[in-house]
Coordinates of C-alpha atoms and ligand atoms in Angstrom, one line a residue:
M1 CA 15.9 -2.0 48.0
T2 CA 13.6 -1.8 51.1
Q3 CA 12.1 1.8 51.3
S4 CA 12.2 3.5 54.6
V5 CA 9.1 5.2 56.0
L6 CA 9.1 7.9 58.7
V7 CA 5.8 8.2 60.6
L8 CA 5.3 11.5 62.4
G9 CA 3.0 11.1 65.4
G10 CA 2.4 8.3 67.9
G11 CA -1.3 8.3 68.3
I12 CA -3.7 5.6 67.0
I13 CA -3.3 6.7 63.5
G14 CA 0.5 6.9 63.4
L15 CA 0.8 3.6 65.2
S16 CA -1.6 1.9 62.9
C17 CA 0.1 3.2 59.8
A18 CA 3.5 2.1 61.1
F19 CA 2.1 -1.4 62.0
E20 CA 0.6 -1.9 58.5
A21 CA 3.6 -0.5 56.7
A22 CA 5.9 -2.8 58.6
R23 CA 3.7 -5.7 57.9
R24 CA 4.1 -5.0 54.3
G25 CA 7.9 -5.0 54.4
F26 CA 8.7 -1.3 54.8
K27 CA 11.5 -0.2 57.2
V28 CA 9.6 2.0 59.6
T29 CA 10.6 4.7 62.1
L30 CA 7.9 6.4 64.2
A31 CA 8.7 9.7 65.9
E32 CA 6.4 11.0 68.7
P33 CA 7.3 14.2 70.6
G34 CA 5.5 13.1 73.8
K35 CA 4.1 9.7 75.0
L36 CA 2.6 7.2 72.6
G37 CA -1.2 7.6 72.8
G38 CA -0.8 10.5 75.1
Q39 CA -3.2 12.8 73.3
A40 CA -6.6 12.2 71.7
S41 CA -6.0 8.4 71.2
G42 CA -5.5 7.6 74.9
A43 CA -8.5 9.8 75.8
A44 CA -11.1 8.2 73.5
A45 CA -14.0 6.0 74.6
G46 CA -13.1 3.4 71.9
M47 CA -16.6 3.2 70.3
L48 CA -16.8 1.6 66.8
A49 CA -20.1 3.0 65.9
P50 CA -20.5 4.0 62.2
F51 CA -24.3 3.8 62.2
T52 CA -24.7 5.8 65.3
E53 CA -22.2 8.4 64.2
N54 CA -23.7 8.8 60.7
G55 CA -27.4 9.2 60.8
E56 CA -28.1 11.1 57.7
Q57 CA -27.1 9.2 54.7
P58 CA -24.8 6.6 53.3
D59 CA -22.3 9.1 52.0
S60 CA -18.6 8.6 51.4
F61 CA -17.7 9.2 55.0
F62 CA -20.2 6.7 56.2
R63 CA -18.8 4.1 53.7
L64 CA -15.3 4.8 55.0
C65 CA -16.4 4.2 58.5
L66 CA -18.2 1.1 57.7
S67 CA -15.4 -0.4 55.7
S68 CA -13.1 0.2 58.7
L69 CA -15.6 -1.6 61.1
K70 CA -15.5 -4.5 58.8
L71 CA -11.7 -4.6 59.0
Y72 CA -11.8 -4.7 62.8
P73 CA -12.0 -8.6 63.3
E74 CA -8.9 -9.3 61.3
W75 CA -7.2 -6.1 62.6
V76 CA -7.7 -7.1 66.2
R77 CA -6.6 -10.6 65.6
A78 CA -3.4 -9.5 63.8
V79 CA -2.5 -6.8 66.5
E80 CA -3.2 -9.2 69.4
E81 CA -1.4 -12.1 67.8
C82 CA 1.7 -9.9 67.0
S83 CA 1.8 -8.2 70.4
G84 CA 0.6 -10.9 72.7
L85 CA -1.7 -8.2 74.3
A86 CA -5.5 -8.0 74.5
V87 CA -7.3 -4.9 73.2
E88 CA -10.5 -5.7 74.9
W89 CA -12.7 -5.6 71.7
E90 CA -16.3 -6.0 72.9
Q91 CA -19.0 -6.8 70.4
S92 CA -21.6 -5.3 72.7
G93 CA -23.9 -3.7 70.2
S94 CA -25.4 -0.3 70.9
L95 CA -28.6 1.1 72.1
N96 CA -29.8 4.6 70.9
V97 CA -32.3 5.5 73.5
F98 CA -35.0 8.1 73.0
Q99 CA -37.5 9.7 75.3
H100 CA -40.5 10.6 73.2
E101 CA -42.8 8.7 70.9
A102 CA -42.2 11.4 68.3
D103 CA -38.6 10.1 68.0
V104 CA -39.8 6.7 66.5
L105 CA -40.5 8.0 63.0
P106 CA -37.1 9.5 62.3
A107 CA -35.5 6.5 63.9
E108 CA -37.4 4.2 61.5
G109 CA -36.2 6.3 58.6
R110 CA -32.6 5.9 59.6
M111 CA -33.0 2.2 60.3
R112 CA -34.4 1.7 56.7
W113 CA -31.3 2.8 54.9
Q114 CA -28.8 1.6 57.6
N115 CA -30.3 -2.0 57.4
D116 CA -29.6 -2.0 53.6
W117 CA -25.9 -1.4 54.8
G118 CA -26.0 -4.4 57.2
A119 CA -26.8 -2.7 60.6
R120 CA -29.4 -5.3 61.5
A121 CA -31.0 -2.5 63.5
E122 CA -34.3 -3.2 65.5
L123 CA -36.7 -0.9 67.2
V124 CA -37.0 -1.9 70.8
D125 CA -40.0 -1.0 73.0
P126 CA -39.7 0.0 76.7
A127 CA -40.5 -3.5 78.0
A128 CA -38.0 -5.2 75.8
L129 CA -35.4 -2.4 76.6
R130 CA -35.7 -3.2 80.3
K131 CA -34.8 -6.8 79.6
L132 CA -31.9 -5.9 77.3
E133 CA -30.4 -3.3 79.6
P134 CA -32.0 -3.5 83.2
G135 CA -29.8 -0.7 84.5
L136 CA -31.3 1.9 82.3
S137 CA -33.9 4.5 83.4
H138 CA -37.5 3.6 82.8
E139 CA -37.9 7.1 81.3
A140 CA -36.9 5.7 77.9
A141 CA -39.7 5.5 75.4
G142 CA -37.7 3.0 73.3
A143 CA -34.4 2.5 71.6
V144 CA -32.8 1.3 68.3
F145 CA -30.6 -1.7 68.9
I146 CA -27.7 -2.0 66.6
P147 CA -25.9 -5.3 67.2
E148 CA -23.1 -4.6 64.7
E149 CA -21.5 -1.8 66.7
S150 CA -18.7 -2.6 69.2
H151 CA -15.9 -1.0 71.2
V152 CA -12.3 -1.4 72.2
Y153 CA -10.3 -0.2 75.2
A154 CA -8.4 2.6 73.3
P155 CA -5.3 2.8 75.6
K156 CA -4.9 -1.0 75.4
L157 CA -5.1 -0.8 71.6
V158 CA -2.4 1.9 71.6
D159 CA -0.2 -0.3 73.8
A160 CA -0.9 -3.4 71.8
L161 CA -0.1 -1.5 68.5
A162 CA 3.1 -0.2 70.0
A163 CA 4.2 -3.6 71.1
A164 CA 3.3 -5.1 67.7
C165 CA 5.2 -2.4 65.9
R166 CA 8.3 -3.1 68.1
R167 CA 8.0 -6.8 67.4
L168 CA 8.0 -6.1 63.7
G169 CA 11.2 -4.0 64.0
V170 CA 9.7 -0.5 63.9
T171 CA 12.0 2.0 65.5
I172 CA 9.9 4.0 67.9
L173 CA 11.3 7.4 69.1
E174 CA 9.1 8.2 72.0
H175 CA 9.6 11.6 73.8
A176 CA 11.5 12.7 70.7
G177 CA 10.9 16.4 71.7
E178 CA 9.8 19.0 69.2
I179 CA 9.5 17.7 65.7
G180 CA 9.4 20.2 62.8
A181 CA 11.2 21.9 60.0
I182 CA 14.6 21.6 61.6
N183 CA 14.9 17.9 62.1
V184 CA 12.5 16.2 59.8
G185 CA 14.5 14.7 56.9
L186 CA 17.8 16.1 58.1
A187 CA 18.8 14.7 61.4
N188 CA 19.6 11.0 61.8
P189 CA 17.5 8.9 62.7
I190 CA 14.5 11.1 62.2
R191 CA 14.3 10.6 58.4
G192 CA 12.8 8.3 55.7
D193 CA 12.4 7.9 52.0
R194 CA 8.7 8.5 52.5
V195 CA 7.0 10.5 55.3
V196 CA 3.6 10.0 56.7
I197 CA 2.2 12.9 58.8
C198 CA -0.1 11.5 61.6
S199 CA 0.1 14.4 64.0
G200 CA -3.6 14.8 64.9
A201 CA -4.5 18.3 66.1
W202 CA -0.9 19.4 65.8
T203 CA -0.7 18.7 62.0
T204 CA -0.8 22.5 61.3
S205 CA 2.8 22.7 62.5
Y206 CA 3.7 21.2 59.0
E207 CA 2.0 24.0 57.1
D208 CA 5.2 26.1 56.8
I209 CA 7.4 23.2 55.8
L210 CA 5.0 22.0 53.2
G211 CA 3.7 25.4 52.1
I212 CA 0.1 24.1 52.2
S213 CA -3.0 25.0 54.1
I214 CA -3.9 22.3 56.7
P215 CA -7.2 23.3 58.1
I216 CA -7.2 21.2 61.3
H217 CA -8.1 22.6 64.7
P218 CA -8.5 21.0 68.2
I219 CA -12.0 20.3 69.6
R220 CA -11.7 19.4 73.3
G221 CA -13.7 16.3 74.5
Q222 CA -14.3 16.1 78.2
I223 CA -15.0 12.6 79.4
C224 CA -15.2 10.7 82.7
S225 CA -15.6 7.3 84.2
F226 CA -17.6 5.9 87.1
D227 CA -16.7 2.9 89.2
S228 CA -19.4 0.3 88.7
P229 CA -18.4 -3.1 90.2
E230 CA -21.7 -4.6 89.3
G231 CA -21.1 -3.9 85.7
I232 CA -24.5 -2.4 85.1
L233 CA -24.2 -2.0 81.3
R234 CA -24.3 -4.7 78.7
H235 CA -24.4 -2.4 75.6
M236 CA -23.1 0.9 74.6
V237 CA -25.8 3.4 75.3
F238 CA -26.3 6.6 73.4
S239 CA -28.7 9.4 74.5
S240 CA -29.1 12.9 73.1
Q241 CA -27.1 14.2 76.2
A242 CA -24.2 11.6 76.6
Y243 CA -23.0 8.1 75.9
W244 CA -21.9 5.4 78.2
V245 CA -19.6 2.4 77.6
G246 CA -18.9 -0.4 80.1
K247 CA -15.3 -1.6 80.3
R248 CA -14.0 -4.9 81.5
N249 CA -12.4 -3.2 84.5
G250 CA -15.8 -2.5 85.9
R251 CA -15.7 1.2 84.9
I252 CA -18.4 3.0 82.9
V253 CA -16.9 5.6 80.6
C254 CA -19.2 8.5 79.9
G255 CA -18.6 11.2 77.3
A256 CA -18.1 13.6 75.9
S257 CA -18.2 17.4 75.6
E258 CA -17.3 19.1 72.3
D259 CA -15.7 22.5 73.1
V260 CA -13.4 25.0 71.6
A261 CA -10.5 25.6 74.0
G262 CA -7.4 25.8 71.9
Y263 CA -4.8 23.2 73.1
E264 CA -6.1 23.3 76.7
T265 CA -6.7 19.7 78.0
A266 CA -7.9 20.5 81.5
V267 CA -11.5 19.5 82.4
T268 CA -14.0 22.0 83.7
D269 CA -16.9 21.7 86.2
K270 CA -19.3 22.6 83.5
G271 CA -18.2 19.9 81.0
I272 CA -18.1 17.1 83.6
G273 CA -21.2 18.4 85.4
R274 CA -23.2 17.9 82.2
L275 CA -22.1 14.3 82.0
T276 CA -22.9 13.6 85.6
R277 CA -26.4 15.1 85.3
A278 CA -27.1 12.9 82.2
T279 CA -25.7 9.9 84.1
D280 CA -28.0 10.6 87.2
R281 CA -30.9 10.6 84.8
W282 CA -30.2 7.6 82.6
L283 CA -28.4 5.3 85.0
P284 CA -30.3 5.5 88.2
R285 CA -28.0 3.2 90.1
L286 CA -25.1 5.7 89.7
Q287 CA -27.3 8.5 90.9
G288 CA -25.4 10.9 93.2
I289 CA -22.1 9.1 92.5
K290 CA -19.2 11.3 91.5
P291 CA -17.0 10.3 88.6
A292 CA -13.9 8.3 89.7
H293 CA -11.8 9.8 86.9
S294 CA -12.2 12.6 84.5
W295 CA -10.0 13.7 81.6
A296 CA -10.0 15.4 78.2
G297 CA -8.4 15.0 74.8
L298 CA -8.1 17.1 71.6
R299 CA -10.0 15.8 68.6
P300 CA -8.4 16.7 65.3
A301 CA -11.2 18.4 63.5
T302 CA -11.2 19.7 60.0
R303 CA -13.0 22.5 58.3
D304 CA -15.4 20.1 56.6
G305 CA -15.4 17.5 59.2
L306 CA -13.8 14.9 57.0
P307 CA -10.3 13.4 57.5
L308 CA -7.3 14.2 55.4
I309 CA -6.0 11.0 53.9
G310 CA -3.7 11.0 50.8
P311 CA -0.5 12.3 49.2
I312 CA 0.5 15.9 49.8
T313 CA 3.4 16.2 47.4
R314 CA 3.2 15.6 43.7
D315 CA 5.8 12.7 43.9
G316 CA 3.8 11.1 46.7
E317 CA 6.8 11.2 49.0
W318 CA 4.8 12.9 51.8
I319 CA 1.4 11.4 52.7
M320 CA -1.0 12.8 55.3
A321 CA -3.3 10.8 57.6
A322 CA -4.9 13.2 60.0
G323 CA -8.1 15.1 61.0
H324 CA -10.0 12.0 62.1
Y325 CA -12.0 14.1 64.5
R326 CA -14.6 11.9 66.4
N327 CA -13.8 8.6 64.7
G328 CA -10.1 8.0 64.7
I329 CA -10.3 4.8 66.7
L330 CA -12.9 3.4 64.3
L331 CA -11.1 4.7 61.2
S332 CA -7.6 3.4 62.2
P333 CA -7.6 0.1 60.3
V334 CA -8.9 1.5 57.0
T335 CA -6.5 4.6 57.3
A336 CA -3.6 2.3 57.8
H337 CA -4.6 0.0 54.9
L338 CA -5.0 3.0 52.5
V339 CA -1.8 4.6 53.5
A340 CA 0.1 1.3 53.1
D341 CA -1.5 0.9 49.6
M342 CA -0.4 4.4 48.7
L343 CA 3.2 3.7 49.9
E344 CA 3.2 0.6 47.8
G345 CA 1.5 2.2 44.8
S346 CA -1.1 -0.6 45.0
L347 CA -4.3 1.5 45.5
D348 CA -6.7 0.2 42.8
A349 CA -9.1 2.5 40.9
K350 CA -12.1 1.6 43.1
R351 CA -10.2 2.5 46.3
Q352 CA -8.8 5.6 44.7
A353 CA -12.3 6.8 44.0
A354 CA -13.4 5.8 47.6
V355 CA -10.6 7.9 49.2
A356 CA -10.8 10.9 46.7
P357 CA -13.2 12.9 48.9
F358 CA -10.6 12.9 51.7
A359 CA -7.7 14.1 49.5
P360 CA -5.8 16.8 51.6
G361 CA -5.5 18.8 48.4
R362 CA -9.3 19.7 48.5
F363 CA -8.2 22.8 50.4
T364 CA -6.4 25.4 48.4
S365 CA -2.6 25.8 48.7
R366 CA -1.4 28.8 50.7
Ligands
FAD401 C1 -13.1 12.4 74.7 C2 -12.8 11.7 73.3 C3 -13.6 10.6 73.0 C4 -13.4 9.9 71.8 N1 -14.1 8.8 71.6 C5 -13.9 8.2 70.4 C6 -14.6 7.0 70.1 O1 -15.3 6.4 71.0 N2 -14.3 6.3 68.9 C7 -13.5 6.9 67.9 O2 -13.4 6.3 66.9 N3 -12.8 8.0 68.2 C8 -13.1 8.7 69.3 N4 -12.4 9.9 69.6 C9 -11.6 10.5 68.5 C10 -10.3 9.8 68.4 O3 -9.7 9.8 69.8 C11 -9.3 10.6 67.5 O4 -10.0 10.8 66.3 C12 -8.0 9.9 67.3 O5 -7.4 9.5 68.5 C13 -7.1 10.7 66.4 O6 -5.8 9.9 66.4 P1 -4.5 10.6 66.0 O7 -3.4 9.5 66.1 O8 -4.7 11.4 64.7 O9 -4.4 11.8 67.0 P2 -3.6 11.8 68.5 O10 -3.9 10.6 69.3 O11 -3.9 13.1 69.1 O12 -2.1 11.6 68.1 C14 -1.3 12.7 67.5 C15 0.1 12.6 68.0 O13 0.9 13.6 67.3 C16 1.8 14.0 68.2 N5 2.4 15.2 67.7 C17 2.3 16.6 68.1 N6 3.0 17.4 67.4 C18 3.7 16.7 66.5 C19 4.7 17.0 65.5 N7 5.0 18.2 65.3 N8 5.2 16.0 64.8 C20 4.8 14.7 65.0 N9 3.9 14.4 66.0 C21 3.4 15.3 66.7 C22 1.1 14.2 69.5 O14 1.9 14.3 70.6 C23 0.1 13.0 69.4 O15 0.6 11.9 70.2 C24 -12.5 10.5 70.8 C25 -11.7 11.7 71.2 C26 -12.0 12.2 72.4 C27 -11.1 13.5 72.7

């Protein structure tokens, strides 16, 4: 008999899990209290940058991020084919710029281990950098170019996943209102044989129902975009103060703050001012130009910075996929594959070991 799966949360993680579960033949319902992608996922810059994000060592988190990047070509193909919508996946590569000669040595150390993992990273001197990225300030003492990194337009990926889910017969309950102890598993149609919690920064609302500790908290990310009809950026650019990503609509997205503000999603002058000053400095052609748009989202952060992916009840009926913090867009395909394997009971020993560090049970029960 076809098992039914209830996915709680309609951000990138919930939609990806719903899509993959539906592709594998489950009967899926997704419940979202607000708008699909209306929280962190719709706010994200869409960077798929496992090497830039993980500078220290090839640990289990880096390997998870890298395995997800490798899934992206097939993932994008499947989502676009099923939905008929483009997600604007750009294989732009990235430039990590630095200002001082002293930064070269640590950069070389990073490149050594990252190239063993397929980054194909190269050190770029100032003259070569000017050719690669003419719009960048001449202040740069060099950069590390990583051709393997790419980006998507996160709101479009959300829309395409939602359309693909609908095409596959997923029942989507958008604007479902408050979801919690009262209606999960009891009221029709919000129920399923199996439940996958993908509620981002709001996952703690399930602590009481499940009787477990879920150490997730919101970290606000303030972000803005500049109109740039000339399209002055070819690559994603990272500096120590901000990053910039050029989108097909001629906008340059610049992010992002990391601040503790509870569930507040307003932007502040201080948060956006820091990004504007960094833009003035690194992209001279945008000097003095105010951001056309600014917004903020709540990253779901965990106590140890790692996501929570795995069963949360002994029988495996309830699975959690949350706490993806800064990398939820990057990690969405691998999370969806792992969750679908868990639903099917087809997770092999190697993948079980790979996902073990992210088991939600690593935090003590309440
Ligand atoms: C400014 C910014 C820039 C970012 N840039 C990047 C980037 O470049 N690359 C990258 O990989 N990541 C990036 N991220 C991180 C990424 O956005 C997140 O990791 C990712 O969106 C998390 O997805 P999610 O589906 O878990 O959470 P969300 O998108 O927040 O979705 C959770 C959903 O759960 C719903 N919900 C709330 N309460 C309940 C409930 N009780 N039951 C069910 N559902 C509920 C919410 O309404 C919400 O829609 C960025 C984040 C921010 C804020």
